[in-house]
Short mmCIF file of C-alpha atoms and ligand atoms in Angstrom, two decimals:
data_model
loop_
_atom_site.label_atom_id
_atom_site.label_comp_id
_atom_site.label_asym_id
_atom_site.label_seq_id
_atom_site.Cartn_x
_atom_site.Cartn_y
_atom_site.Cartn_z
CA MET A 1 -104.99 173.15 -1.50
CA GLN A 2 -103.03 176.03 -0.06
CA ARG A 3 -104.88 179.30 0.01
CA GLU A 4 -103.15 181.74 -2.29
CA TRP A 5 -103.60 185.45 -2.11
CA PRO A 6 -103.41 186.94 -5.54
CA ASN A 7 -101.30 190.04 -6.00
CA ILE A 8 -103.60 192.97 -5.56
CA ASP A 9 -102.50 196.49 -5.96
CA SER A 10 -103.00 197.99 -2.50
CA ALA A 11 -104.39 201.28 -3.80
CA TRP A 12 -106.98 199.37 -5.83
CA LEU A 13 -107.83 197.35 -2.75
CA MET A 14 -108.53 200.52 -0.78
CA VAL A 15 -110.84 201.75 -3.51
CA ARG A 16 -112.76 198.49 -3.48
CA LYS A 17 -113.13 198.67 0.31
CA GLY A 18 -114.51 202.18 -0.06
CA PHE A 19 -117.07 200.93 -2.55
CA SER A 20 -118.03 198.03 -0.37
CA PHE A 21 -119.05 200.28 2.50
CA ALA A 22 -121.15 202.38 0.18
CA ALA A 23 -122.77 199.40 -1.49
CA ARG A 24 -126.46 198.88 -1.18
CA VAL A 25 -128.37 195.81 -2.09
CA ALA A 26 -131.40 196.83 -4.02
CA SER A 27 -134.04 194.47 -5.19
CA TRP A 28 -136.79 194.76 -7.65
CA LEU A 29 -139.37 192.62 -9.19
CA VAL A 30 -138.79 191.28 -12.61
CA VAL A 31 -141.59 189.70 -14.48
CA LEU A 32 -140.78 187.14 -17.08
CA ASN A 33 -143.64 186.10 -19.26
CA CYS A 34 -143.32 182.60 -20.46
CA LEU A 35 -145.48 179.78 -21.62
CA GLY A 36 -148.49 181.37 -20.07
CA SER A 37 -146.90 181.51 -16.65
CA THR A 38 -145.34 184.41 -14.85
CA VAL A 39 -142.08 184.20 -13.03
CA TYR A 40 -141.41 186.77 -10.36
CA ALA A 41 -137.76 187.27 -9.71
CA GLN A 42 -136.40 188.94 -6.62
CA ILE A 43 -133.24 190.31 -8.14
CA ALA A 44 -130.29 191.49 -6.11
CA SER A 45 -128.70 194.63 -7.43
CA THR A 46 -126.00 194.00 -9.95
CA ASP A 47 -124.09 197.01 -8.63
CA LEU A 48 -122.76 195.04 -5.72
CA PRO A 49 -119.07 195.80 -5.31
CA GLY A 50 -116.65 193.45 -6.98
CA PRO A 51 -114.88 191.04 -4.70
CA LEU A 52 -112.05 192.23 -2.53
CA ILE A 53 -110.32 189.03 -3.42
CA PRO A 54 -110.88 188.39 -7.13
CA PHE A 55 -111.65 184.68 -6.72
CA SER A 56 -108.32 183.22 -7.84
CA ASN A 57 -105.59 184.10 -10.25
CA ARG A 58 -105.35 180.50 -11.41
CA LYS A 59 -106.06 179.81 -15.08
CA ALA A 60 -106.29 176.61 -17.07
CA ALA A 61 -103.07 175.35 -18.60
CA GLU A 62 -102.29 172.19 -20.49
CA ILE A 63 -99.34 170.03 -19.55
CA VAL A 64 -98.20 167.34 -21.96
CA LEU A 65 -96.90 164.34 -20.03
CA LYS A 66 -94.01 162.18 -21.19
CA GLY A 67 -95.34 159.22 -19.25
CA ARG A 68 -97.98 158.39 -16.66
CA ASP A 69 -95.30 158.56 -13.95
CA GLN A 70 -95.15 162.29 -14.51
CA LEU A 71 -98.76 162.57 -13.38
CA ARG A 72 -97.64 161.33 -9.97
CA VAL A 73 -95.09 164.12 -9.77
CA LEU A 74 -97.78 166.71 -10.51
CA VAL A 75 -100.09 165.18 -7.88
CA GLU A 76 -97.32 165.46 -5.30
CA LYS A 77 -97.00 169.14 -6.09
CA ASP A 78 -100.63 169.59 -4.92
CA LEU A 79 -101.58 171.25 -8.19
CA ILE A 80 -105.27 171.51 -9.05
CA LEU A 81 -105.56 168.97 -11.85
CA ASP A 82 -108.81 168.93 -13.81
CA GLY A 83 -109.16 166.17 -16.29
CA LEU A 84 -106.63 163.89 -17.85
CA ASN A 85 -106.73 162.84 -21.48
CA PHE A 86 -103.34 161.23 -21.66
CA PRO A 87 -100.81 162.58 -22.47
CA ARG A 88 -102.54 165.92 -21.87
CA VAL A 89 -103.67 167.04 -18.43
CA CYS A 90 -105.39 170.28 -17.54
CA ALA A 91 -104.01 172.10 -14.48
CA TRP A 92 -105.31 175.31 -12.89
CA VAL A 93 -102.17 177.28 -12.09
CA SER A 94 -101.24 180.77 -10.97
CA PRO A 95 -98.72 182.71 -13.08
CA GLU A 96 -96.10 181.89 -10.45
CA GLU A 97 -96.86 178.16 -10.60
CA TYR A 98 -96.82 178.31 -14.38
CA LYS A 99 -93.39 179.97 -14.38
CA GLN A 100 -92.04 177.43 -11.91
CA LEU A 101 -93.27 174.50 -14.01
CA GLU A 102 -91.68 176.05 -17.07
CA VAL A 103 -88.37 176.44 -15.25
CA GLU A 104 -88.58 172.79 -14.24
CA GLY A 105 -88.85 171.83 -17.91
CA TRP A 106 -92.51 170.80 -18.12
CA SER A 107 -94.21 171.09 -21.49
CA ILE A 108 -96.86 173.61 -20.44
CA SER A 109 -98.99 176.13 -22.29
CA TRP A 110 -101.97 178.27 -21.34
CA LEU A 111 -105.25 176.93 -22.66
CA PRO A 112 -107.10 179.53 -24.71
CA PRO A 113 -110.27 180.70 -22.99
CA GLU A 114 -113.25 178.76 -24.24
CA ALA A 115 -115.02 180.49 -27.10
CA GLU A 116 -117.42 182.79 -25.36
CA PRO A 117 -120.58 180.80 -24.71
CA ALA A 118 -124.02 182.30 -24.72
CA PRO A 119 -124.27 184.95 -22.06
CA ILE A 120 -125.89 184.10 -18.78
CA GLY A 121 -129.44 185.32 -18.65
CA ILE A 122 -132.71 184.27 -20.22
CA PRO A 123 -134.00 187.16 -22.30
CA LYS A 124 -137.31 188.54 -21.13
CA GLY A 125 -140.24 186.66 -22.60
CA SER A 126 -138.21 183.78 -24.00
CA LEU A 127 -138.26 181.27 -21.16
CA ALA A 128 -139.03 177.82 -22.53
CA PHE A 129 -138.32 174.25 -21.49
CA PRO A 130 -136.00 172.51 -22.13
CA LEU A 131 -134.00 175.66 -21.42
CA GLU A 132 -132.42 177.35 -24.42
CA ALA A 133 -130.26 179.78 -22.45
CA TYR A 134 -128.31 179.84 -19.20
CA PRO A 135 -130.36 181.49 -16.45
CA THR A 136 -128.85 184.00 -14.05
CA TYR A 137 -128.58 183.22 -10.35
CA ASP A 138 -131.63 185.42 -9.77
CA GLN A 139 -133.64 183.71 -12.49
CA ILE A 140 -132.82 180.33 -10.93
CA GLY A 141 -134.15 181.51 -7.56
CA ALA A 142 -137.25 182.91 -9.24
CA LEU A 143 -137.92 179.71 -11.17
CA LEU A 144 -137.66 177.59 -8.04
CA GLU A 145 -139.92 179.99 -6.17
CA GLU A 146 -142.43 179.70 -8.99
CA TYR A 147 -142.38 175.90 -8.75
CA ALA A 148 -142.80 176.05 -4.98
CA LEU A 149 -145.96 178.11 -5.50
CA ASN A 150 -147.41 176.18 -8.42
CA TYR A 151 -146.49 172.63 -7.35
CA SER A 152 -146.79 172.90 -3.58
CA SER A 153 -148.10 169.32 -3.35
CA LEU A 154 -144.90 168.01 -4.97
CA CYS A 155 -142.03 170.24 -3.82
CA ARG A 156 -140.49 172.56 -1.29
CA VAL A 157 -137.74 175.11 -1.86
CA GLU A 158 -135.24 176.22 0.73
CA SER A 159 -131.77 177.68 0.99
CA ILE A 160 -129.24 175.47 2.75
CA GLY A 161 -126.91 178.39 3.39
CA SER A 162 -125.06 181.24 1.77
CA SER A 163 -122.09 181.44 -0.52
CA ALA A 164 -119.00 183.40 0.46
CA GLU A 165 -120.42 186.44 -1.31
CA GLY A 166 -123.84 186.04 0.25
CA ARG A 167 -125.87 184.28 -2.44
CA ASN A 168 -128.35 181.59 -1.49
CA LEU A 169 -127.72 177.92 -2.08
CA TRP A 170 -131.20 176.97 -3.26
CA VAL A 171 -132.40 173.39 -3.09
CA ILE A 172 -135.68 171.97 -4.23
CA ARG A 173 -137.08 168.84 -2.63
CA ILE A 174 -139.36 166.90 -4.95
CA THR A 175 -141.55 164.11 -3.66
CA ASP A 176 -145.20 163.36 -2.98
CA HIS A 177 -146.16 164.65 0.47
CA PRO A 178 -143.17 167.04 0.64
CA GLU A 179 -144.43 168.32 3.99
CA ILE A 180 -143.58 165.08 5.81
CA GLU A 181 -140.84 162.44 6.04
CA GLU A 182 -141.82 159.11 4.53
CA ASP A 183 -140.31 155.67 4.20
CA GLU A 184 -138.50 156.56 0.98
CA PRO A 185 -134.85 156.66 -0.11
CA GLU A 186 -133.39 160.16 -0.19
CA CYS A 187 -131.32 161.18 -3.22
CA LYS A 188 -129.52 164.40 -4.04
CA LEU A 189 -128.18 165.93 -7.22
CA ILE A 190 -125.75 168.85 -6.98
CA SER A 191 -124.42 170.83 -9.90
CA THR A 192 -121.81 173.44 -10.64
CA ILE A 193 -119.51 173.22 -7.64
CA HIS A 194 -117.17 174.79 -10.23
CA GLY A 195 -118.75 178.07 -11.28
CA ASN A 196 -117.53 177.90 -14.88
CA GLU A 197 -119.07 174.45 -15.47
CA THR A 198 -122.53 175.70 -16.24
CA LEU A 199 -124.23 172.97 -18.24
CA GLY A 200 -125.27 170.89 -15.23
CA THR A 201 -127.25 173.78 -13.79
CA VAL A 202 -129.41 173.89 -16.92
CA VAL A 203 -129.82 170.10 -16.96
CA MET A 204 -130.88 170.16 -13.27
CA LEU A 205 -133.52 172.81 -13.95
CA ASP A 206 -134.78 170.85 -16.95
CA LEU A 207 -135.07 167.82 -14.67
CA VAL A 208 -136.99 169.79 -12.05
CA HIS A 209 -139.37 170.98 -14.76
CA GLU A 210 -139.79 167.47 -16.15
CA LEU A 211 -140.48 165.84 -12.77
CA LEU A 212 -143.06 168.44 -11.79
CA THR A 213 -144.83 169.01 -15.09
CA GLU A 214 -144.90 165.37 -16.22
CA TYR A 215 -145.99 163.96 -12.85
CA GLU A 216 -149.61 163.70 -13.94
CA ASN A 217 -148.85 162.36 -17.44
CA ASP A 218 -145.90 160.02 -17.11
CA LEU A 219 -146.39 156.93 -14.92
CA ARG A 220 -142.68 156.34 -14.60
CA ILE A 221 -142.05 159.85 -13.33
CA ARG A 222 -145.01 159.65 -11.00
CA HIS A 223 -143.70 156.42 -9.53
CA LEU A 224 -140.23 157.95 -9.08
CA VAL A 225 -141.59 161.06 -7.37
CA ASP A 226 -144.01 159.04 -5.22
CA GLU A 227 -141.42 156.55 -4.04
CA THR A 228 -138.31 158.71 -3.71
CA GLU A 229 -137.29 161.94 -2.04
CA ILE A 230 -135.28 163.90 -4.58
CA TRP A 231 -133.23 166.94 -3.58
CA ILE A 232 -131.71 169.09 -6.31
CA LEU A 233 -129.16 171.87 -5.73
CA PRO A 234 -128.69 173.29 -9.23
CA LEU A 235 -125.94 175.79 -8.38
CA MET A 236 -123.48 175.11 -5.57
CA ASN A 237 -121.04 177.88 -6.57
CA PRO A 238 -123.29 180.83 -7.41
CA ASP A 239 -120.44 183.32 -6.94
CA GLY A 240 -118.15 181.72 -9.49
CA TYR A 241 -121.14 181.32 -11.84
CA SER A 242 -122.18 184.96 -11.50
CA HIS A 243 -118.72 186.47 -11.77
CA THR A 244 -117.54 187.93 -15.09
CA PRO A 245 -115.79 186.00 -16.47
CA ARG A 246 -117.19 182.89 -14.84
CA THR A 247 -114.72 181.09 -12.65
CA ARG A 248 -114.14 177.63 -11.28
CA PHE A 249 -113.32 178.99 -7.83
CA ASN A 250 -115.48 180.45 -5.09
CA TYR A 251 -115.25 184.07 -3.99
CA ASN A 252 -112.42 183.30 -1.61
CA GLY A 253 -110.39 181.63 -4.35
CA TYR A 254 -111.01 178.04 -3.26
CA ASP A 255 -111.70 175.04 -5.43
CA LEU A 256 -114.71 173.71 -3.50
CA ASN A 257 -114.20 170.20 -4.86
CA ARG A 258 -110.84 170.11 -3.02
CA ASN A 259 -112.30 171.53 0.19
CA PHE A 260 -114.05 168.54 1.82
CA PRO A 261 -112.56 166.28 4.49
CA ASP A 262 -110.33 163.72 2.83
CA ARG A 263 -109.75 160.17 4.04
CA VAL A 264 -106.00 160.49 3.50
CA GLU A 265 -104.93 164.12 3.79
CA ASP A 266 -107.62 165.72 5.93
CA PRO A 267 -109.53 163.10 7.92
CA ALA A 268 -111.14 165.40 10.51
CA ASN A 269 -114.82 165.33 9.57
CA THR A 270 -115.57 168.86 10.65
CA THR A 271 -116.81 172.02 8.99
CA ALA A 272 -114.28 174.10 10.94
CA GLY A 273 -112.08 176.11 8.60
CA ARG A 274 -113.99 175.13 5.46
CA GLN A 275 -115.59 177.39 2.90
CA PRO A 276 -119.24 178.36 3.48
CA GLU A 277 -120.49 176.41 0.46
CA THR A 278 -118.66 173.28 1.65
CA SER A 279 -119.96 173.64 5.21
CA ALA A 280 -123.51 174.18 3.99
CA VAL A 281 -123.45 171.00 1.90
CA MET A 282 -121.86 169.04 4.76
CA GLU A 283 -124.56 170.16 7.20
CA PHE A 284 -127.33 169.56 4.67
CA THR A 285 -126.01 166.03 4.10
CA ARG A 286 -125.67 165.40 7.83
CA ASP A 287 -129.30 166.45 8.38
CA HIS A 288 -130.62 163.88 5.92
CA SER A 289 -130.10 160.21 5.20
CA PHE A 290 -129.00 160.37 1.58
CA VAL A 291 -128.26 157.03 -0.03
CA LEU A 292 -127.62 158.08 -3.61
CA SER A 293 -126.08 161.22 -4.99
CA ALA A 294 -124.40 162.74 -8.03
CA ASN A 295 -122.48 165.91 -8.65
CA PHE A 296 -122.37 167.41 -12.12
CA HIS A 297 -119.37 168.92 -13.88
CA THR A 298 -118.12 169.65 -17.38
CA GLY A 299 -114.69 169.47 -18.97
CA SER A 300 -114.81 165.73 -19.73
CA GLN A 301 -117.39 163.06 -20.56
CA VAL A 302 -117.45 160.33 -17.91
CA VAL A 303 -119.14 159.01 -14.79
CA ASN A 304 -116.41 158.85 -12.16
CA TYR A 305 -116.93 156.85 -8.94
CA PRO A 306 -114.95 156.63 -5.64
CA TYR A 307 -112.29 156.59 -4.58
CA ASP A 308 -110.59 159.73 -5.86
CA SER A 309 -108.10 159.66 -3.02
CA SER A 310 -105.86 156.94 -1.63
CA ALA A 311 -102.66 156.68 0.37
CA TYR A 312 -101.59 154.14 -2.26
CA TRP A 313 -102.28 156.32 -5.26
CA ASN A 314 -98.85 155.60 -6.72
CA THR A 315 -99.47 151.84 -6.91
CA TRP A 316 -101.51 151.20 -10.05
CA LYS A 317 -104.89 149.66 -9.23
CA HIS A 318 -104.07 149.14 -5.56
CA PRO A 319 -106.98 147.40 -3.77
CA ASP A 320 -107.39 150.55 -1.67
CA TRP A 321 -108.54 152.43 -4.78
CA TYR A 322 -111.86 150.57 -4.71
CA THR A 323 -114.68 150.81 -2.19
CA PRO A 324 -116.31 147.73 -0.68
CA ASP A 325 -119.27 148.70 -2.90
CA GLN A 326 -117.36 148.64 -6.18
CA ASP A 327 -120.01 146.39 -7.75
CA VAL A 328 -122.81 148.80 -6.86
CA PHE A 329 -120.84 151.83 -8.00
CA VAL A 330 -120.19 150.23 -11.37
CA GLN A 331 -123.86 149.38 -11.84
CA ASN A 332 -125.01 152.83 -10.75
CA SER A 333 -122.48 154.50 -13.05
CA LEU A 334 -123.58 152.34 -15.97
CA ALA A 335 -127.21 153.18 -15.22
CA TYR A 336 -126.20 156.72 -16.14
CA SER A 337 -123.64 156.26 -18.88
CA THR A 338 -125.37 153.60 -20.98
CA HIS A 339 -128.23 155.96 -21.76
CA ASN A 340 -126.00 158.90 -22.64
CA PRO A 341 -124.27 158.47 -26.00
CA LEU A 342 -121.88 161.37 -25.33
CA LEU A 343 -120.49 159.60 -22.29
CA TYR A 344 -120.82 155.99 -23.36
CA SER A 345 -119.18 156.43 -26.72
CA SER A 346 -116.64 159.14 -26.02
CA GLY A 347 -113.87 156.61 -26.54
CA GLN A 348 -111.82 157.82 -23.62
CA PHE A 349 -113.33 155.56 -20.94
CA PRO A 350 -114.67 152.04 -21.44
CA GLN A 351 -118.47 152.34 -21.31
CA GLY A 352 -118.10 155.95 -20.17
CA ILE A 353 -117.23 155.17 -16.55
CA SER A 354 -114.07 155.22 -14.46
CA ASN A 355 -112.83 154.68 -10.95
CA GLY A 356 -111.50 158.04 -9.72
CA LEU A 357 -107.94 156.92 -9.09
CA GLU A 358 -107.72 155.07 -12.37
CA TRP A 359 -108.28 158.47 -13.94
CA TYR A 360 -106.34 160.87 -11.72
CA GLN A 361 -106.05 161.46 -8.00
CA ILE A 362 -107.75 164.34 -6.22
CA ASN A 363 -107.92 165.11 -2.49
CA GLY A 364 -110.78 166.81 -0.70
CA GLY A 365 -113.42 165.91 -3.30
CA MET A 366 -117.11 165.82 -2.48
CA GLN A 367 -117.84 162.29 -3.68
CA ASP A 368 -115.31 160.53 -1.45
CA TRP A 369 -116.56 162.51 1.55
CA ASN A 370 -120.13 161.42 0.84
CA TYR A 371 -119.17 157.77 0.75
CA VAL A 372 -116.53 157.67 3.48
CA TRP A 373 -118.46 159.57 6.12
CA ASN A 374 -122.10 159.12 5.14
CA ARG A 375 -122.21 155.92 3.07
CA CYS A 376 -124.03 158.00 0.50
CA MET A 377 -123.15 156.60 -2.91
CA GLU A 378 -122.08 159.67 -4.86
CA VAL A 379 -120.58 159.77 -8.33
CA THR A 380 -119.11 162.67 -10.29
CA ILE A 381 -120.66 163.11 -13.71
CA GLU A 382 -118.79 165.05 -16.39
CA LEU A 383 -121.37 166.01 -18.99
CA SER A 384 -119.42 167.62 -21.81
CA ASN A 385 -115.91 168.39 -22.98
CA LEU A 386 -116.85 172.06 -23.19
CA PHE A 387 -117.23 173.81 -19.85
CA SER A 388 -120.17 175.86 -21.15
CA PRO A 389 -121.57 174.51 -24.42
CA PRO A 390 -123.27 177.10 -26.63
CA ALA A 391 -126.90 177.80 -25.83
CA SER A 392 -127.91 176.23 -29.14
CA GLN A 393 -126.76 172.84 -27.80
CA LEU A 394 -128.62 172.98 -24.48
CA VAL A 395 -131.75 171.18 -25.64
CA SER A 396 -129.78 168.28 -27.12
CA HIS A 397 -127.78 167.99 -23.89
CA TRP A 398 -131.02 167.68 -21.93
CA GLU A 399 -132.20 165.00 -24.35
CA ALA A 400 -128.90 163.12 -23.93
CA ASN A 401 -129.29 163.15 -20.14
CA ARG A 402 -133.01 162.71 -19.49
CA GLU A 403 -133.11 158.92 -19.54
CA SER A 404 -129.78 158.73 -17.69
CA LEU A 405 -131.06 160.89 -14.84
CA LEU A 406 -134.25 158.88 -14.40
CA SER A 407 -132.37 155.57 -14.55
CA TYR A 408 -129.80 156.80 -12.08
CA LEU A 409 -132.40 158.00 -9.57
CA GLU A 410 -134.20 154.64 -9.89
CA GLN A 411 -131.05 152.96 -8.58
CA SER A 412 -131.97 154.28 -5.12
CA ARG A 413 -134.59 151.55 -4.88
CA ILE A 414 -132.30 148.50 -5.22
CA GLY A 415 -130.92 146.36 -2.38
CA ILE A 416 -132.41 146.08 1.10
CA ARG A 417 -134.69 148.49 2.90
CA GLY A 418 -136.80 148.49 6.01
CA ILE A 419 -137.83 150.19 9.19
CA ILE A 420 -136.18 149.72 12.58
CA ARG A 421 -138.38 150.11 15.64
CA ASN A 422 -138.36 149.75 19.37
CA SER A 423 -139.98 146.37 20.10
CA GLN A 424 -141.57 147.74 23.28
CA ASN A 425 -143.49 150.65 21.87
CA GLY A 426 -143.24 150.30 18.09
CA LYS A 427 -141.58 153.70 17.65
CA PRO A 428 -138.89 154.23 15.03
CA ILE A 429 -135.36 154.53 16.40
CA PRO A 430 -132.05 156.00 15.22
CA ALA A 431 -130.08 152.90 14.27
CA SER A 432 -127.30 151.83 11.96
CA VAL A 433 -127.12 148.98 9.49
CA GLU A 434 -123.93 147.36 8.26
CA VAL A 435 -123.62 144.68 5.62
CA SER A 436 -121.08 142.01 6.58
CA GLY A 437 -118.00 142.32 4.41
CA ARG A 438 -118.85 145.91 3.47
CA GLU A 439 -117.49 148.04 6.24
CA GLY A 440 -119.46 151.24 6.80
CA LEU A 441 -122.79 152.14 8.32
CA VAL A 442 -125.98 153.39 6.82
CA HIS A 443 -128.23 155.17 9.28
CA THR A 444 -131.97 155.19 9.68
CA ASP A 445 -133.91 158.37 9.30
CA PRO A 446 -134.76 158.86 12.99
CA GLN A 447 -138.24 160.28 12.28
CA VAL A 448 -139.49 157.30 10.29
CA GLY A 449 -136.87 154.68 11.14
CA ASP A 450 -136.30 153.75 7.51
CA TYR A 451 -132.98 152.63 6.07
CA HIS A 452 -131.99 151.88 2.48
CA ARG A 453 -128.88 149.87 1.61
CA LEU A 454 -128.12 149.71 -2.11
CA LEU A 455 -126.91 146.24 -3.11
CA LEU A 456 -126.81 144.02 -6.16
CA PRO A 457 -128.55 140.60 -6.24
CA GLY A 458 -127.04 138.13 -3.77
CA THR A 459 -127.40 136.95 -0.18
CA TYR A 460 -126.31 139.25 2.61
CA THR A 461 -125.96 139.43 6.39
CA LEU A 462 -127.05 142.59 8.17
CA GLN A 463 -125.73 143.83 11.51
CA ILE A 464 -128.15 146.23 13.14
CA GLN A 465 -127.22 148.40 16.10
CA ALA A 466 -128.81 151.19 18.08
CA GLN A 467 -127.73 152.85 21.26
CA GLY A 468 -129.60 151.38 24.24
CA PHE A 469 -130.76 148.27 22.34
CA TYR A 470 -129.47 144.75 21.90
CA PRO A 471 -127.74 144.46 18.52
CA LEU A 472 -129.21 142.05 16.03
CA THR A 473 -127.74 140.06 13.15
CA VAL A 474 -130.02 139.08 10.28
CA HIS A 475 -128.60 136.27 8.14
CA GLY A 476 -129.45 135.15 4.66
CA VAL A 477 -131.20 138.20 3.26
CA ALA A 478 -131.80 137.53 -0.42
CA VAL A 479 -131.69 140.46 -2.82
CA GLN A 480 -133.22 140.19 -6.28
CA SER A 481 -132.68 142.55 -9.15
CA GLY A 482 -135.10 145.44 -9.22
CA THR A 483 -137.03 146.53 -6.17
CA ALA A 484 -135.34 146.25 -2.78
CA SER A 485 -136.03 143.39 -0.36
CA ARG A 486 -137.74 144.55 2.80
CA VAL A 487 -136.29 143.70 6.22
CA ASP A 488 -138.15 145.44 9.05
CA VAL A 489 -136.60 144.92 12.47
CA ASP A 490 -137.79 145.40 16.04
CA LEU A 491 -134.93 145.83 18.50
CA ASP A 492 -135.25 145.00 22.20
CA PRO A 493 -134.19 147.70 24.63
CA ALA A 494 -131.03 146.63 26.48
CA TYR A 495 -132.30 147.89 29.85
CA SER A 496 -136.03 147.45 29.59
CA GLY A 497 -138.07 149.64 31.83
CA TRP A 498 -135.88 152.68 32.08
CA LEU A 499 -133.86 153.23 28.95
CA ILE A 500 -136.35 153.28 26.17
CA TYR A 501 -135.95 155.62 23.28
ZN1 ZN B 1 -115.52 170.41 -12.24
#
C-alpha cells in the first residue's frame, strides 16, 4: 500500500512535538490478585504523548458490488479490502478515497463503528481463566512474565522486537526442556496483526494458560508440549490495540498484513523499508525453522490458506492460485474448522475454509510470505464476524476454539521427519530437503539437524542437499496417516579431509 499522511493541523502537530519532548515513561508495579496467584505488572505510563501521526485516517466502508468483476477493479486500485461477503465487501478508505469512489459511482457507505465492546483492561482482582475481559498490553506482559516464573520448566518469554511506538512484541515458547533445542517441529501462532481484531489475543492467552496448567493433568496436552515447540505471539500490533479507539493500523498508519514481501508485487525478501513489527516477525521466523503457523483475525469466520496473491488473480481458479501443498493446506485448515462450529457452519465457505484468492486477493500478506520464503505452512484464521466480541462472549469463543487449536498444532507431526548429519563425524548439519514435485525447500535446524516436512499419506522422493556435501536422493518414502515417517540421513562431505562442517 502507499503510505498516506493524514491531514494534520500544523499547529496541533507542533503542540504534540512539544509534549513528546516532555514525556516521561514512568512505571509502577501493579498487583493483580487472582485465583490465589499474584501477577506483577510493569506498567508503562499511560501519559505517553499521543502519536505524531494518528495511525491512519482510513475507516471501514462497505461497497456493494454489482458483479464479481467489480472486485477486480477494486483490487487494481490497491484499496485495503478486508473481507468479502458477496455482494458486500469491506474496504478501509480515507475520506479522499471514499469521495473518489463516490464520484466514480460506486455504491459505498461508511460502516457504523462496532458497538463499543468491553473496555480493554481486566479489573483488579477479577482475573480468571478462560479470560472474561480483554487484557491491556501491560497486563499481557505481566501474565507472560508470571508464567515464565511459575512454569520455568515448560516455557520461556522474550520480546522479538519493538512496535513503532516502542511496545514489546512478547512471545512465549512452550515446550518441555525450553532451555534447549530438540528434535521437534516448531510451530507459531500470531494474533492481532490488526490492532482492532482483539479476540485472537484472548484466545491465545487462554491457550497458553491451558497448555501450562493442564500439562500435568491432560495426557494429550502433555504429549503436544513434549513433542512440539510452540511459539505464541498474542499481540503483534500492540500500538493499534492500545490506541483509543483501537485501530487496524500500526502507529505509522500501515496495514501490517500488507507489509510483507509479496511474490508478485514485492519479491525482494528483505526487511529494508518495512515496518518494525513486520521486520521483527521476519527476523524471528528466519531465526527458527517453523513448519506450521497460523495468524488470527476477526471480521469473518473462515480458515484461509495460501495463496492470497497471484499474477493471475483475474483468471478464476488459475492453477497459480494453489500451492504445491494444496492437499496439506486443505487438511490442516479442516483440522481447525471442523472442530469450530462458528467457522464450519457459517454458511459462507464450504466447511469453513477457503483458498485466499478464491475469496479475495491481497498483496503483502504474512501467510504467503511464510510459505513462499520459508516453506512454513501458515493459514489465516478469522474467528468471528465481530472485530471485538463483547466480553460476555469470550469464554464461549475459547470453548469453540480449544479443540481446533490442539488439532491444528497436532498437524505439525504429520509427514516425514528426520535428522541430517555429517557421515564423517555424526554432527548435525544445515541442510535442505525438497519433496519431488513440490518445489520449495524446508531447512534443518542447524543445532539439532532436524527437519519436518508435512505431507499426507503417499509415497514420496526426497532430495537432500547441504553445502559442502554430496546431495542425496531418497526414493520411495512411505507416509502413513498420523505420526510422521522418520528418514535420518548421513551425508558424505564432498571434499573429505578439509571441508567438513
Ligand atoms: Zn485482520
